[in-house]
Structure formats: C-alpha cells, structure tokens
Amino acid sequence: MAEERSVALPRYMRLRSSSAGKYLRFTDDDIQQHGHLQFTGETAVHSPYVKFEVEPSRSVRGLVHLRSCYNNKYWVRTSPTQVWIAAHSDVPEEDQSKWSCTLFSPTYLSSMVTGGNGLPDHFFRFRHVQLDHNVGVSPWGQWPFTDFLFVRSQSSNAVVVVDDRFAVTDWESLHVLPATEMPRPGTSNIDTVFWPVRVNRNVVALRLPGNNRYCKRLTSDGKTSCLNAAEVTISVFERLEVGEWVRKRSISNVQFRLLDARIYNQVPRTLARTIVTNNSSQTNTPVIRFRYRNTISRHWQSTVSFSYGISSTVSAGIPLFTDASLTVQWELSSEYTWGQTVETSEEQEQEYPVTVGPYTRATITFQATEGFCDVPFSYTQTDELFDDRIVTTRMHDGLYTGANLYEFHWENNEESLLPADEIKLAQEHVGVGKKKKEVELKVELGEAEIVADREEVEDKEE
C-alpha cells in the first residue's frame, strides 16, 4: 500500500475535537475565562470566534504560531504555573526556553470526508514546543474550565489527555454567500441544494451534493444558459462571481472591545534633530519650534463576512494611542471601502525651551513612539437593497487596525566647546553683567527654528 501523503495546515482553519465533535471557540463571556479556548457545540461557519490563523515560525522550519482571528492574539500559556492555552499574546515568541513561547509543532495523522460538502477534514495533533506535550481537551467535568484547551506539563502526570486529535477544516473552503431576505424553498430535494466552494475572494464554484459535480453554464436541447452539474474539476467555465444586491450600506453603533486589543510594533521615531551652539560666555535660553508631520493610519475589515467592494458610510470613533494607553477618541463619519487602508496627515508644531550653557553645543532630538493596534469591534450594518428594502444586521467580526504617534519628548545632549578653566576666564573677561547673544542653530533632521529667547518670552508675559 502506498504511503499516505502528508498534508500542510491551511492559513486559516477551524478546529473540531475528534471525540465530542465540538468546535474550538474563543471565550469572551467571562472575566476569569476571557481569551481561553473552549470546545463548544458552535458550528456556524461565519462566526469569528471559531476562526484561527496559522503563522509559520521565522526561525524553525515546521513549527507554527497559532492565533485567534477574533482578537488577532497568539495562543500562549496563561502563566508560568498554568497549563491552560489562551489567545493572550500580542506578539509571537520563538524563544523555546520561555514559558511564554508561542510555538507549536503540528503532526498530520489522516484525512476523511465528514461533512455534507464533500470536502475532507484533516486530523492533526499539536505539540506545545516549550513543554514538549500535546495540547488536548480538559476532561474535568466539575472544574470551571471544562472542555478547555490545555497542555500537560512535566509535573502533571496525574492528568490524562482524553482527546488530543483535532479535525482541521480549511476556513477558506467554507465560503459564506451574502444573506438575502427572500423566501426559501424546501431543501428536502438534494438536487436543489448547492455547496459554494471558494476560488478567490469573490469567486465561487457551485457543487451539487447529489452527484458531487460542479456546475457550469450550458446551452442545449432548447435550454439557454442553464446550470449543469456535470464537471469534476473547476475550470474557467465553472467560476461564478458573487455580488451583493445592495445599493447603499452604512456602518454604525461601533463598539470596540479594548480588552481584546492587540498592541504591537511600538518603535521610537526621530522626528527632528537640531544642534544649538552657544559661542558666548553666558547661558542662553532659546525657544526652538519643531515642525513635523503626524500621520494616522486606519484600516477597517471584517474577519469572516465579505463586503465585495461595496463602499460604506462609517460612523465610529477612532482608537488612538495617548501616553502608551489606547482610547477611543474623535468621531469619524465618511465614505469608506471596507478593507482599504486610509491615511490622514497634518503638519503640527511643538515648542521646546532649552538651556544652553556658555561655550556649549547642545544636540536637541525631538522623538515620539509609533504604535500599531488591532482592535476587534461589533457594529450594526444597515443595507438598502435595490428593491428599497432596508436590512439591518448586528455583526461581531470587525477588526480595526491603526497606527499613530504618541509619547512626544525631547532629548538634550550637551558637550563643552572649551575646558572649564577657559570658560571661567572668558566669563571674567566679558563680564557677568554683559550677555552676548551668539547662538547658532543647525538643523540635521526635519524642520526647526529659533523663535525667541525664553527670558524674553517671560518678560513679555510679565
């Protein structure tokens, strides 16, 4: 018998326990269990709670990071002393010596067709690399974490994993067609029910479960442009483009789930740098005005449903970083195409009073931190159809990705132009009561200028 070929994990997947047939789900209805992963009876293919992404390791071939598409966070142990797996980590961790390591090793076992769509489920085991044990379903009926995902540690020999085989379904094979508000015929006739198989984002092929064949357009025997379920494979003739019967769409009542926000890629940015040289024998106090461009990036998308390029009117606040915390600020209401990145940029100014000692060169650096965030959100989608009907749906699969600057600050590094004894002699020669303004400004990065002397500003205020 020929050896069965190995199967790679898809980019997006749904997991089902092999024994109980329950799907793995992100838990968000309890503070203690928030972010934990539990096997429940939920089977909805359009639920963001059951969608997970596979991200290959950057350092070790064959290892992967796994993360929830609900909050975009990685699977990780909840603490150094716990064995529960939760979607809590903002960043992937590849150091296998750390308890917070997010690497898993998948092992392919077998494949079989288990659903009515004719597509196979692939069975895998997942080994937690840092603990070197498989993850499994917690079997304790009396515990608050019944049917949760966990991994045995070296010291938990008394715990027996009752189920560590999981059926993996390629999420992108589970295409969700746009919902319609039209009467539905009975589905008892298997020849009138079709399964959509995704080809790309807005293209599908229809498979007839009755004969497991794909449909294509056929003109024959007096029938024009009919669907004929006769093809074994998908060619250009079986591809159907999916659109929505929507004239206008609006997004409102946006509720951001800041508790599930993922914060990452926080890096320092140098916005401007100047060199102030004081060639006089007295301390000078110039006020420097820095100019910089502040850019805010926004990206709205749905992790499960599709908008098929429909432009929407979005009314919502914007999550922004302020002093390293994430808050929802000013309101946005504008036309937006779902899935596109929009940047707004404006020129801003900051003034910095600096003290420069006699015969001293000061390098002034104006810096900020740039941070990125992924924030899941719920929203109300209101569609105006072409027959003038209004359809309103509450959705929970929104994901906002944004970036902005925050934590603005200055750094002042000084160096003396003369030895201390020479500075003293120069001061005695010029005289303490005489202040000689000899300040030079050199801009190395960005835009800056000296706008005033601090003492002059204070005199005007008095």
GROMACS .gro file of C-alpha atoms in nm:
model
  462
    1MET     CA    1   0.000   0.000   0.000
    2ALA     CA    2   0.131   0.344  -0.091
    3GLU     CA    3   0.212   0.571   0.200
    4GLU     CA    4  -0.045   0.846   0.256
    5ARG     CA    5   0.096   1.187   0.172
    6SER     CA    6   0.132   1.449   0.442
    7VAL     CA    7  -0.099   1.749   0.446
    8ALA     CA    8   0.004   2.104   0.536
    9LEU     CA    9  -0.204   2.326   0.758
   10PRO     CA   10  -0.413   2.590   0.578
   11ARG     CA   11  -0.357   2.958   0.653
   12TYR     CA   12  -0.698   2.984   0.820
   13MET     CA   13  -0.864   2.692   0.992
   14ARG     CA   14  -1.147   2.567   1.209
   15LEU     CA   15  -1.073   2.300   1.474
   16ARG     CA   16  -1.305   2.024   1.594
   17SER     CA   17  -1.238   1.767   1.865
   18SER     CA   18  -1.239   1.414   1.724
   19SER     CA   19  -1.429   1.255   2.013
   20ALA     CA   20  -1.705   1.501   2.103
   21GLY     CA   21  -1.730   1.672   1.766
   22LYS     CA   22  -1.723   2.019   1.926
   23TYR     CA   23  -1.554   2.320   1.770
   24LEU     CA   24  -1.281   2.525   1.937
   25ARG     CA   25  -1.407   2.872   2.028
   26PHE     CA   26  -1.269   3.195   2.173
   27THR     CA   27  -1.434   3.263   2.511
   28ASP     CA   28  -1.538   3.621   2.583
   29ASP     CA   29  -1.836   3.592   2.819
   30ASP     CA   30  -1.649   3.555   3.149
   31ILE     CA   31  -1.369   3.767   3.301
   32GLN     CA   32  -1.189   3.468   3.455
   33GLN     CA   33  -1.204   3.268   3.132
   34HIS     CA   34  -1.172   3.559   2.889
   35GLY     CA   35  -0.948   3.468   2.597
   36HIS     CA   36  -0.935   3.098   2.687
   37LEU     CA   37  -1.017   2.847   2.414
   38GLN     CA   38  -1.308   2.609   2.470
   39PHE     CA   39  -1.464   2.329   2.267
   40THR     CA   40  -1.835   2.408   2.235
   41GLY     CA   41  -2.115   2.299   2.006
   42GLU     CA   42  -2.096   2.609   1.786
   43THR     CA   43  -2.079   2.519   1.418
   44ALA     CA   44  -2.157   2.849   1.243
   45VAL     CA   45  -1.900   2.894   0.967
   46HIS     CA   46  -1.948   3.271   0.978
   47SER     CA   47  -1.857   3.302   1.347
   48PRO     CA   48  -1.531   3.492   1.415
   49TYR     CA   49  -1.497   3.301   1.745
   50VAL     CA   50  -1.403   2.974   1.569
   51LYS     CA   51  -1.160   3.108   1.308
   52PHE     CA   52  -0.784   3.068   1.369
   53GLU     CA   53  -0.478   3.170   1.168
   54VAL     CA   54  -0.162   2.964   1.116
   55GLU     CA   55   0.163   3.164   1.102
   56PRO     CA   56   0.488   2.979   1.019
   57SER     CA   57   0.784   3.020   1.252
   58ARG     CA   58   1.054   3.257   1.130
   59SER     CA   59   1.336   3.052   1.281
   60VAL     CA   60   1.239   2.682   1.283
   61ARG     CA   61   1.100   2.503   0.980
   62GLY     CA   62   0.783   2.305   1.053
   63LEU     CA   63   0.682   2.498   1.367
   64VAL     CA   64   0.392   2.742   1.371
   65HIS     CA   65   0.229   3.014   1.576
   66LEU     CA   66  -0.150   2.997   1.609
   67ARG     CA   67  -0.374   3.291   1.677
   68SER     CA   68  -0.739   3.377   1.710
   69CYS     CA   69  -0.892   3.584   1.432
   70TYR     CA   70  -1.139   3.725   1.685
   71ASN     CA   71  -0.877   3.935   1.868
   72ASN     CA   72  -0.569   3.863   1.649
   73LYS     CA   73  -0.369   3.740   1.951
   74TYR     CA   74  -0.145   3.434   1.969
   75TRP     CA   75  -0.201   3.110   2.161
   76VAL     CA   76   0.011   3.106   2.476
   77ARG     CA   77   0.010   2.959   2.827
   78THR     CA   78  -0.175   3.183   3.070
   79SER     CA   79   0.113   3.193   3.323
   80PRO     CA   80   0.440   3.015   3.413
   81THR     CA   81   0.250   2.786   3.654
   82GLN     CA   82  -0.060   2.717   3.442
   83VAL     CA   83  -0.121   2.474   3.157
   84TRP     CA   84  -0.421   2.650   3.001
   85ILE     CA   85  -0.385   2.781   2.646
   86ALA     CA   86  -0.543   3.119   2.568
   87ALA     CA   87  -0.532   3.379   2.291
   88HIS     CA   88  -0.349   3.633   2.508
   89SER     CA   89  -0.011   3.712   2.348
   90ASP     CA   90   0.028   4.033   2.149
   91VAL     CA   91   0.348   3.914   1.982
   92PRO     CA   92   0.489   3.577   1.868
   93GLU     CA   93   0.762   3.438   2.094
   94GLU     CA   94   1.015   3.197   1.941
   95ASP     CA   95   1.245   3.155   2.244
   96GLN     CA   96   1.172   2.794   2.341
   97SER     CA   97   1.318   2.841   2.689
   98LYS     CA   98   1.048   3.090   2.787
   99TRP     CA   99   0.712   2.984   2.932
  100SER     CA  100   0.555   3.246   2.700
  101CYS     CA  101   0.681   3.064   2.389
  102THR     CA  102   0.404   3.058   2.127
  103LEU     CA  103   0.545   2.783   1.904
  104PHE     CA  104   0.351   2.464   1.827
  105SER     CA  105   0.450   2.158   1.627
  106PRO     CA  106   0.166   2.015   1.412
  107THR     CA  107   0.163   1.645   1.322
  108TYR     CA  108  -0.059   1.524   1.039
  109LEU     CA  109  -0.247   1.200   1.115
  110SER     CA  110  -0.510   1.123   0.848
  111SER     CA  111  -0.791   1.265   0.632
  112MET     CA  112  -1.155   1.178   0.575
  113VAL     CA  113  -1.476   1.335   0.446
  114THR     CA  114  -1.704   1.402   0.744
  115GLY     CA  115  -1.944   1.673   0.621
  116GLY     CA  116  -2.204   1.716   0.352
  117ASN     CA  117  -1.988   1.947   0.145
  118GLY     CA  118  -1.772   1.663   0.018
  119LEU     CA  119  -1.452   1.828   0.143
  120PRO     CA  120  -1.214   1.630   0.367
  121ASP     CA  121  -1.121   1.709   0.725
  122HIS     CA  122  -0.753   1.662   0.805
  123PHE     CA  123  -0.668   1.530   1.152
  124PHE     CA  124  -0.371   1.675   1.340
  125ARG     CA  125  -0.206   1.675   1.679
  126PHE     CA  126  -0.043   1.993   1.812
  127ARG     CA  127   0.257   1.975   2.044
  128HIS     CA  128   0.340   2.267   2.270
  129VAL     CA  129   0.710   2.312   2.192
  130GLN     CA  130   0.822   2.462   2.525
  131LEU     CA  131   0.654   2.192   2.739
  132ASP     CA  132   0.701   1.914   2.479
  133HIS     CA  133   0.348   1.781   2.530
  134ASN     CA  134   0.040   1.771   2.308
  135VAL     CA  135  -0.248   2.007   2.367
  136GLY     CA  136  -0.581   1.845   2.442
  137VAL     CA  137  -0.933   1.888   2.575
  138SER     CA  138  -0.959   1.927   2.953
  139PRO     CA  139  -1.167   1.633   3.086
  140TRP     CA  140  -1.266   1.762   3.430
  141GLY     CA  141  -1.645   1.792   3.445
  142GLN     CA  142  -1.650   1.958   3.786
  143TRP     CA  143  -1.391   2.228   3.708
  144PRO     CA  144  -1.478   2.576   3.577
  145PHE     CA  145  -1.261   2.506   3.270
  146THR     CA  146  -1.446   2.205   3.133
  147ASP     CA  147  -1.366   2.126   2.767
  148PHE     CA  148  -1.096   2.396   2.752
  149LEU     CA  149  -0.771   2.370   2.558
  150PHE     CA  150  -0.473   2.286   2.779
  151VAL     CA  151  -0.131   2.121   2.768
  152ARG     CA  152   0.021   1.882   3.017
  153SER     CA  153   0.333   1.998   3.197
  154GLN     CA  154   0.612   1.770   3.313
  155SER     CA  155   0.468   1.773   3.666
  156SER     CA  156   0.108   1.689   3.576
  157ASN     CA  157   0.144   1.315   3.522
  158ALA     CA  158  -0.185   1.253   3.701
  159VAL     CA  159  -0.375   1.437   3.429
  160VAL     CA  160  -0.480   1.225   3.134
  161VAL     CA  161  -0.549   1.383   2.797
  162VAL     CA  162  -0.866   1.219   2.669
  163ASP     CA  163  -0.871   1.392   2.332
  164ASP     CA  164  -0.571   1.539   2.151
  165ARG     CA  165  -0.672   1.467   1.788
  166PHE     CA  166  -0.834   1.757   1.607
  167ALA     CA  167  -1.010   1.780   1.271
  168VAL     CA  168  -0.879   2.077   1.074
  169THR     CA  169  -1.105   2.236   0.814
  170ASP     CA  170  -0.969   2.488   0.567
  171TRP     CA  171  -1.164   2.802   0.652
  172GLU     CA  172  -1.135   2.943   0.301
  173SER     CA  173  -1.321   2.641   0.165
  174LEU     CA  174  -1.624   2.747   0.375
  175HIS     CA  175  -1.742   3.035   0.162
  176VAL     CA  176  -2.024   3.242   0.313
  177LEU     CA  177  -2.257   3.383   0.049
  178PRO     CA  178  -2.432   3.718   0.111
  179ALA     CA  179  -2.751   3.681   0.311
  180THR     CA  180  -3.079   3.758   0.135
  181GLU     CA  181  -3.426   3.825   0.267
  182MET     CA  182  -3.614   3.610   0.016
  183PRO     CA  183  -3.847   3.312   0.068
  184ARG     CA  184  -3.658   2.986   0.068
  185PRO     CA  185  -3.788   2.668  -0.093
  186GLY     CA  186  -3.780   2.339   0.089
  187THR     CA  187  -3.440   2.170   0.096
  188SER     CA  188  -3.554   1.810   0.109
  189ASN     CA  189  -3.460   1.763  -0.257
  190ILE     CA  190  -3.082   1.713  -0.264
  191ASP     CA  191  -3.074   1.813  -0.631
  192THR     CA  192  -3.186   2.169  -0.544
  193VAL     CA  193  -2.917   2.236  -0.282
  194PHE     CA  194  -2.569   2.358  -0.376
  195TRP     CA  195  -2.246   2.395  -0.182
  196PRO     CA  196  -2.035   2.704  -0.268
  197VAL     CA  197  -1.662   2.629  -0.300
  198ARG     CA  198  -1.441   2.934  -0.278
  199VAL     CA  199  -1.199   3.003  -0.565
  200ASN     CA  200  -1.089   3.350  -0.453
  201ARG     CA  201  -1.234   3.639  -0.257
  202ASN     CA  202  -1.549   3.696  -0.463
  203VAL     CA  203  -1.548   3.394  -0.698
  204VAL     CA  204  -1.703   3.055  -0.619
  205ALA     CA  205  -1.793   2.730  -0.788
  206LEU     CA  206  -2.119   2.553  -0.703
  207ARG     CA  207  -2.103   2.183  -0.619
  208LEU     CA  208  -2.415   1.965  -0.626
  209PRO     CA  209  -2.402   1.723  -0.328
  210GLY     CA  210  -2.626   1.479  -0.515
  211ASN     CA  211  -2.352   1.381  -0.763
  212ASN     CA  212  -2.055   1.576  -0.619
  213ARG     CA  213  -2.009   1.759  -0.952
  214TYR     CA  214  -1.952   2.128  -1.025
  215CYS     CA  215  -2.199   2.345  -1.214
  216LYS     CA  216  -2.128   2.532  -1.535
  217ARG     CA  217  -2.338   2.723  -1.786
  218LEU     CA  218  -2.486   2.504  -2.060
  219THR     CA  219  -2.699   2.576  -2.365
  220SER     CA  220  -2.851   2.259  -2.513
  221ASP     CA  221  -3.178   2.091  -2.609
  222GLY     CA  222  -3.369   2.418  -2.628
  223LYS     CA  223  -3.242   2.541  -2.292
  224THR     CA  224  -3.028   2.856  -2.283
  225SER     CA  225  -2.765   2.940  -2.021
  226CYS     CA  226  -2.871   2.677  -1.769
  227LEU     CA  227  -2.664   2.544  -1.478
  228ASN     CA  228  -2.545   2.192  -1.546
  229ALA     CA  229  -2.381   1.997  -1.260
  230ALA     CA  230  -2.153   1.772  -1.465
  231GLU     CA  231  -1.791   1.881  -1.415
  232VAL     CA  232  -1.540   1.700  -1.191
  233THR     CA  233  -1.292   1.989  -1.165
  234ILE     CA  234  -1.312   2.368  -1.153
  235SER     CA  235  -1.212   2.541  -1.475
  236VAL     CA  236  -1.280   2.892  -1.601
  237PHE     CA  237  -1.631   2.782  -1.709
  238GLU     CA  238  -1.738   2.685  -1.355
  239ARG     CA  239  -1.639   3.011  -1.189
  240LEU     CA  240  -1.916   3.241  -1.069
  241GLU     CA  241  -1.862   3.594  -0.943
  242VAL     CA  242  -2.051   3.677  -0.625
  243GLY     CA  243  -2.200   4.021  -0.567
  244GLU     CA  244  -2.438   4.176  -0.317
  245TRP     CA  245  -2.776   4.319  -0.408
  246VAL     CA  246  -2.704   4.632  -0.207
  247ARG     CA  247  -2.749   4.990  -0.324
  248LYS     CA  248  -2.613   5.160  -0.013
  249ARG     CA  249  -2.454   5.044   0.314
  250SER     CA  250  -2.385   5.219   0.644
  251ILE     CA  251  -2.186   5.108   0.948
  252SER     CA  252  -2.288   5.249   1.287
  253ASN     CA  253  -2.312   5.167   1.659
  254VAL     CA  254  -1.949   5.055   1.658
  255GLN     CA  255  -1.844   4.902   1.990
  256PHE     CA  256  -1.470   4.850   2.028
  257ARG     CA  257  -1.351   4.568   2.255
  258LEU     CA  258  -1.042   4.737   2.401
  259LEU     CA  259  -0.995   4.445   2.643
  260ASP     CA  260  -0.907   4.230   2.341
  261ALA     CA  261  -0.689   4.490   2.169
  262ARG     CA  262  -0.353   4.372   2.041
  263ILE     CA  263  -0.073   4.630   2.072
  264TYR     CA  264   0.247   4.567   1.878
  265ASN     CA  265   0.538   4.715   1.678
  266GLN     CA  266   0.592   5.000   1.923
  267VAL     CA  267   0.908   5.166   1.795
  268PRO     CA  268   1.076   5.504   1.862
  269ARG     CA  269   1.073   5.759   1.580
  270THR     CA  270   1.304   6.060   1.548
  271LEU     CA  271   1.102   6.348   1.405
  272ALA     CA  272   1.363   6.624   1.414
  273ARG     CA  273   1.718   6.689   1.530
  274THR     CA  274   1.898   7.023   1.570
  275ILE     CA  275   2.233   7.138   1.704
  276VAL     CA  276   2.233   7.459   1.910
  277THR     CA  277   2.577   7.612   1.961
  278ASN     CA  278   2.630   7.883   2.224
  279ASN     CA  279   2.953   8.068   2.142
  280SER     CA  280   2.906   8.325   2.417
  281SER     CA  281   3.032   8.338   2.774
  282GLN     CA  282   2.680   8.341   2.917
  283THR     CA  283   2.397   8.089   2.938
  284ASN     CA  284   2.141   8.128   2.661
  285THR     CA  285   1.780   8.010   2.667
  286PRO     CA  286   1.643   7.984   2.313
  287VAL     CA  287   1.294   7.852   2.235
  288ILE     CA  288   1.304   7.609   1.944
  289ARG     CA  289   0.999   7.539   1.731
  290PHE     CA  290   0.988   7.193   1.574
  291ARG     CA  291   0.764   7.114   1.278
  292TYR     CA  292   0.666   6.757   1.198
  293ARG     CA  293   0.403   6.561   1.009
  294ASN     CA  294   0.169   6.344   1.215
  295THR     CA  295   0.015   6.058   1.016
  296ILE     CA  296  -0.272   5.840   1.138
  297SER     CA  297  -0.339   5.511   0.957
  298ARG     CA  298  -0.681   5.340   0.966
  299HIS     CA  299  -0.794   5.004   0.827
  300TRP     CA  300  -1.139   4.851   0.878
  301GLN     CA  301  -1.219   4.494   0.785
  302SER     CA  302  -1.441   4.200   0.871
  303THR     CA  303  -1.266   3.878   0.964
  304VAL     CA  304  -1.547   3.650   0.846
  305SER     CA  305  -1.806   3.818   0.625
  306PHE     CA  306  -1.729   3.978   0.288
  307SER     CA  307  -1.832   4.318   0.156
  308TYR     CA  308  -1.745   4.255  -0.211
  309GLY     CA  309  -1.610   4.607  -0.266
  310ILE     CA  310  -1.922   4.794  -0.155
  311SER     CA  311  -1.849   5.147  -0.033
  312SER     CA  312  -1.989   5.211   0.314
  313THR     CA  313  -2.058   5.516   0.527
  314VAL     CA  314  -1.874   5.452   0.854
  315SER     CA  315  -1.969   5.639   1.172
  316ALA     CA  316  -1.737   5.547   1.458
  317GLY     CA  317  -1.473   5.666   1.699
  318ILE     CA  318  -1.105   5.601   1.634
  319PRO     CA  319  -0.883   5.406   1.877
  320LEU     CA  320  -0.565   5.610   1.929
  321PHE     CA  321  -0.256   5.581   2.147
  322THR     CA  322  -0.219   5.853   2.412
  323ASP     CA  323   0.066   5.816   2.663
  324ALA     CA  324   0.100   5.442   2.592
  325SER     CA  325  -0.269   5.369   2.655
  326LEU     CA  326  -0.535   5.303   2.394
  327THR     CA  327  -0.850   5.516   2.400
  328VAL     CA  328  -1.136   5.578   2.156
  329GLN     CA  329  -1.128   5.942   2.051
  330TRP     CA  330  -1.273   6.173   1.788
  331GLU     CA  331  -1.564   6.061   1.576
  332LEU     CA  332  -1.532   5.963   1.210
  333SER     CA  333  -1.816   5.975   0.959
  334SER     CA  334  -1.718   5.930   0.596
  335GLU     CA  335  -1.736   5.710   0.289
  336TYR     CA  336  -1.505   5.411   0.313
  337THR     CA  337  -1.439   5.097   0.110
  338TRP     CA  338  -1.416   4.804   0.350
  339GLY     CA  339  -1.066   4.655   0.361
  340GLN     CA  340  -0.873   4.960   0.236
  341THR     CA  341  -0.608   5.149   0.435
  342VAL     CA  342  -0.667   5.522   0.476
  343GLU     CA  343  -0.403   5.767   0.597
  344THR     CA  344  -0.461   6.121   0.720
  345SER     CA  345  -0.164   6.351   0.770
  346GLU     CA  346  -0.127   6.703   0.906
  347GLU     CA  347   0.164   6.931   0.986
  348GLN     CA  348   0.200   7.012   1.356
  349GLU     CA  349   0.432   7.220   1.574
  350GLN     CA  350   0.592   7.182   1.916
  351GLU     CA  351   0.800   7.442   2.101
  352TYR     CA  352   1.084   7.344   2.332
  353PRO     CA  353   1.268   7.589   2.561
  354VAL     CA  354   1.628   7.478   2.601
  355THR     CA  355   1.905   7.598   2.832
  356VAL     CA  356   2.248   7.605   2.668
  357GLY     CA  357   2.547   7.679   2.887
  358PRO     CA  358   2.837   7.906   2.786
  359TYR     CA  359   3.058   7.772   2.510
  360THR     CA  360   2.839   7.463   2.484
  361ARG     CA  361   2.695   7.267   2.194
  362ALA     CA  362   2.354   7.104   2.259
  363THR     CA  363   2.204   6.837   2.033
  364ILE     CA  364   1.825   6.850   2.066
  365THR     CA  365   1.634   6.546   1.939
  366PHE     CA  366   1.254   6.552   1.909
  367GLN     CA  367   1.118   6.198   1.936
  368ALA     CA  368   0.792   6.005   1.957
  369THR     CA  369   0.674   5.647   1.968
  370GLU     CA  370   0.480   5.490   1.682
  371GLY     CA  371   0.244   5.212   1.782
  372PHE     CA  372   0.015   4.971   1.596
  373CYS     CA  373  -0.304   4.818   1.730
  374ASP     CA  374  -0.561   4.557   1.624
  375VAL     CA  375  -0.895   4.618   1.794
  376PRO     CA  376  -1.194   4.385   1.739
  377PHE     CA  377  -1.533   4.552   1.727
  378SER     CA  378  -1.904   4.485   1.687
  379TYR     CA  379  -2.115   4.700   1.458
  380THR     CA  380  -2.457   4.748   1.305
  381GLN     CA  381  -2.470   4.705   0.928
  382THR     CA  382  -2.765   4.868   0.753
  383ASP     CA  383  -2.818   4.778   0.386
  384GLU     CA  384  -3.053   4.948   0.144
  385LEU     CA  385  -3.137   4.690  -0.124
  386PHE     CA  386  -3.220   4.766  -0.485
  387ASP     CA  387  -3.589   4.694  -0.419
  388ASP     CA  388  -3.582   4.968  -0.147
  389ARG     CA  389  -3.598   4.726   0.144
  390ILE     CA  390  -3.381   4.801   0.449
  391VAL     CA  391  -3.194   4.513   0.615
  392THR     CA  392  -3.022   4.574   0.949
  393THR     CA  393  -2.779   4.320   1.095
  394ARG     CA  394  -2.569   4.323   1.413
  395MET     CA  395  -2.220   4.190   1.333
  396HIS     CA  396  -1.934   4.087   1.562
  397ASP     CA  397  -1.649   4.021   1.318
  398GLY     CA  398  -1.500   4.369   1.280
  399LEU     CA  399  -1.125   4.427   1.317
  400TYR     CA  400  -0.975   4.776   1.323
  401THR     CA  401  -0.602   4.819   1.257
  402GLY     CA  402  -0.449   5.158   1.325
  403ALA     CA  403  -0.121   5.338   1.384
  404ASN     CA  404  -0.031   5.681   1.524
  405LEU     CA  405   0.242   5.874   1.707
  406TYR     CA  406   0.235   5.937   2.082
  407GLU     CA  407   0.465   5.998   2.382
  408PHE     CA  408   0.635   6.303   2.230
  409HIS     CA  409   0.953   6.403   2.413
  410TRP     CA  410   1.289   6.576   2.375
  411GLU     CA  411   1.643   6.462   2.441
  412ASN     CA  412   1.917   6.718   2.516
  413ASN     CA  413   2.280   6.606   2.493
  414GLU     CA  414   2.540   6.874   2.569
  415GLU     CA  415   2.912   6.893   2.508
  416SER     CA  416   3.150   7.170   2.611
  417LEU     CA  417   3.344   7.360   2.346
  418LEU     CA  418   3.617   7.472   2.590
  419PRO     CA  419   3.776   7.335   2.905
  420ALA     CA  420   3.614   7.457   3.228
  421ASP     CA  421   3.905   7.685   3.325
  422GLU     CA  422   3.899   7.859   2.986
  423ILE     CA  423   3.524   7.917   3.017
  424LYS     CA  424   3.579   8.084   3.355
  425LEU     CA  425   3.848   8.313   3.213
  426ALA     CA  426   3.625   8.408   2.921
  427GLN     CA  427   3.338   8.495   3.155
  428GLU     CA  428   3.566   8.716   3.368
  429HIS     CA  429   3.695   8.890   3.056
  430VAL     CA  430   3.350   8.967   2.910
  431GLY     CA  431   3.185   9.044   3.243
  432VAL     CA  432   2.895   8.874   3.411
  433GLY     CA  433   2.659   9.161   3.355
  434LYS     CA  434   2.705   9.156   2.979
  435LYS     CA  435   2.513   8.890   2.789
  436LYS     CA  436   2.637   8.834   2.441
  437LYS     CA  437   2.384   8.653   2.221
  438GLU     CA  438   2.581   8.420   1.999
  439VAL     CA  439   2.359   8.118   1.935
  440GLU     CA  440   2.380   7.917   1.615
  441LEU     CA  441   2.118   7.667   1.501
  442LYS     CA  442   2.194   7.379   1.265
  443VAL     CA  443   1.908   7.153   1.155
  444GLU     CA  444   2.015   6.792   1.091
  445LEU     CA  445   1.670   6.632   1.051
  446GLY     CA  446   1.322   6.770   0.998
  447GLU     CA  447   1.231   7.137   1.037
  448ALA     CA  448   1.320   7.366   1.328
  449GLU     CA  449   1.387   7.730   1.404
  450ILE     CA  450   1.466   7.955   1.700
  451VAL     CA  451   1.156   8.166   1.766
  452ALA     CA  452   1.257   8.356   2.081
  453ASP     CA  453   1.470   8.367   2.391
  454ARG     CA  454   1.295   8.215   2.691
  455GLU     CA  455   1.377   8.511   2.914
  456GLU     CA  456   1.233   8.748   2.655
  457VAL     CA  457   0.914   8.544   2.644
  458GLU     CA  458   0.888   8.552   3.023
  459ASP     CA  459   0.944   8.930   3.028
  460LYS     CA  460   0.659   8.979   2.780
  461GLU     CA  461   0.427   8.761   2.989
  462GLU     CA  462   0.501   8.972   3.299
   0.00000   0.00000   0.00000
